[in-house]
Amino acid sequence: MSLPNVNSLPDPPTDGISALEFLPSSPELLASTSWDGSARIHNTEGLSCELCQTMESGPLLSLTAQEKTVFTGGLDGSIRKLDIET
């Protein structure tokens, strides 16, 4: 059995990644949250960071992606909506 390919994306978070999910409307866009409090959208085809937003809730523990919106769950118990089109 061979090892999986490892791909590095630009502008990675400064702490551990807590969640990953591809956007249903754009399967090349990968949303992530991190313990550094940031939500990121990476283009996996162009290998670029399309968006990086630091939330005020501290570490982000979860996310869900719907079309052009990402919802994040923070360690402080907050749920925040991130519209990636604006």
Short mmCIF file of C-alpha atoms in Angstrom, two decimals:
data_model
loop_
_atom_site.label_atom_id
_atom_site.label_comp_id
_atom_site.label_asym_id
_atom_site.label_seq_id
_atom_site.Cartn_x
_atom_site.Cartn_y
_atom_site.Cartn_z
CA MET A 1 0.00 0.00 0.00
CA SER A 2 1.41 3.38 -0.96
CA LEU A 3 1.17 6.52 1.13
CA PRO A 4 -1.34 9.21 0.09
CA ASN A 5 -0.13 12.31 -1.74
CA VAL A 6 0.60 15.29 0.48
CA ASN A 7 -0.37 18.70 -0.87
CA SER A 8 0.49 21.94 0.88
CA LEU A 9 -1.71 24.98 0.45
CA PRO A 10 -0.43 28.56 0.75
CA ASP A 11 -1.12 30.66 3.84
CA PRO A 12 -1.76 27.78 6.25
CA PRO A 13 -3.13 28.48 9.74
CA THR A 14 -0.67 29.13 12.54
CA ASP A 15 -2.24 26.43 14.74
CA GLY A 16 -3.97 23.07 14.28
CA ILE A 17 -6.73 22.60 11.71
CA SER A 18 -10.00 21.64 13.42
CA ALA A 19 -12.32 21.07 10.42
CA LEU A 20 -12.28 20.76 6.63
CA GLU A 21 -15.11 20.71 4.10
CA PHE A 22 -15.40 21.29 0.35
CA LEU A 23 -18.01 23.86 -0.72
CA PRO A 24 -20.90 22.09 -2.49
CA SER A 25 -21.27 24.83 -5.12
CA SER A 26 -17.54 24.95 -5.92
CA PRO A 27 -15.87 21.58 -5.34
CA GLU A 28 -12.39 23.06 -5.85
CA LEU A 29 -12.86 25.34 -2.82
CA LEU A 30 -11.89 23.87 0.54
CA ALA A 31 -13.07 25.57 3.74
CA SER A 32 -11.12 25.12 6.95
CA THR A 33 -11.22 26.30 10.54
CA SER A 34 -8.35 26.38 13.00
CA TRP A 35 -7.41 26.72 16.63
CA ASP A 36 -5.85 30.08 15.68
CA GLY A 37 -9.41 31.45 15.24
CA SER A 38 -9.28 31.72 11.46
CA ALA A 39 -11.58 30.45 8.74
CA ARG A 40 -9.96 29.98 5.35
CA ILE A 41 -11.10 29.17 1.84
CA HIS A 42 -8.44 27.56 -0.35
CA ASN A 43 -8.64 26.92 -4.06
CA THR A 44 -7.22 23.41 -4.37
CA GLU A 45 -6.85 23.65 -8.17
CA GLY A 46 -5.09 27.03 -8.25
CA LEU A 47 -3.29 26.38 -4.95
CA SER A 48 -4.26 29.77 -3.57
CA CYS A 49 -5.88 31.16 -0.45
CA GLU A 50 -9.07 32.88 -1.59
CA LEU A 51 -10.15 34.15 1.83
CA CYS A 52 -8.79 34.29 5.37
CA GLN A 53 -11.00 35.68 8.13
CA THR A 54 -9.99 35.77 11.78
CA MET A 55 -13.05 35.44 13.99
CA GLU A 56 -13.45 37.11 17.38
CA SER A 57 -14.61 33.88 19.04
CA GLY A 58 -11.16 32.45 19.68
CA PRO A 59 -10.40 28.92 18.46
CA LEU A 60 -12.81 27.56 15.84
CA LEU A 61 -13.78 23.95 16.42
CA SER A 62 -16.19 23.15 13.60
CA LEU A 63 -17.66 24.28 10.29
CA THR A 64 -20.31 23.43 7.78
CA ALA A 65 -20.45 24.75 4.21
CA GLN A 66 -23.64 25.49 2.27
CA GLU A 67 -23.37 26.93 -1.25
CA LYS A 68 -21.46 30.22 -0.72
CA THR A 69 -21.79 30.37 3.08
CA VAL A 70 -19.69 28.83 5.84
CA PHE A 71 -20.91 28.53 9.43
CA THR A 72 -18.28 28.16 12.15
CA GLY A 73 -18.51 27.01 15.75
CA GLY A 74 -16.17 28.61 18.25
CA LEU A 75 -14.74 27.47 21.55
CA ASP A 76 -16.72 30.28 23.22
CA GLY A 77 -19.99 28.64 22.12
CA SER A 78 -20.71 31.09 19.30
CA ILE A 79 -21.91 30.21 15.81
CA ARG A 80 -20.89 32.65 13.10
CA LYS A 81 -21.91 32.99 9.46
CA LEU A 82 -19.27 33.81 6.85
CA ASP A 83 -20.53 34.85 3.41
CA ILE A 84 -17.68 34.05 1.04
CA GLU A 85 -19.07 36.08 -1.89
CA THR A 86 -18.63 39.44 -0.16
#
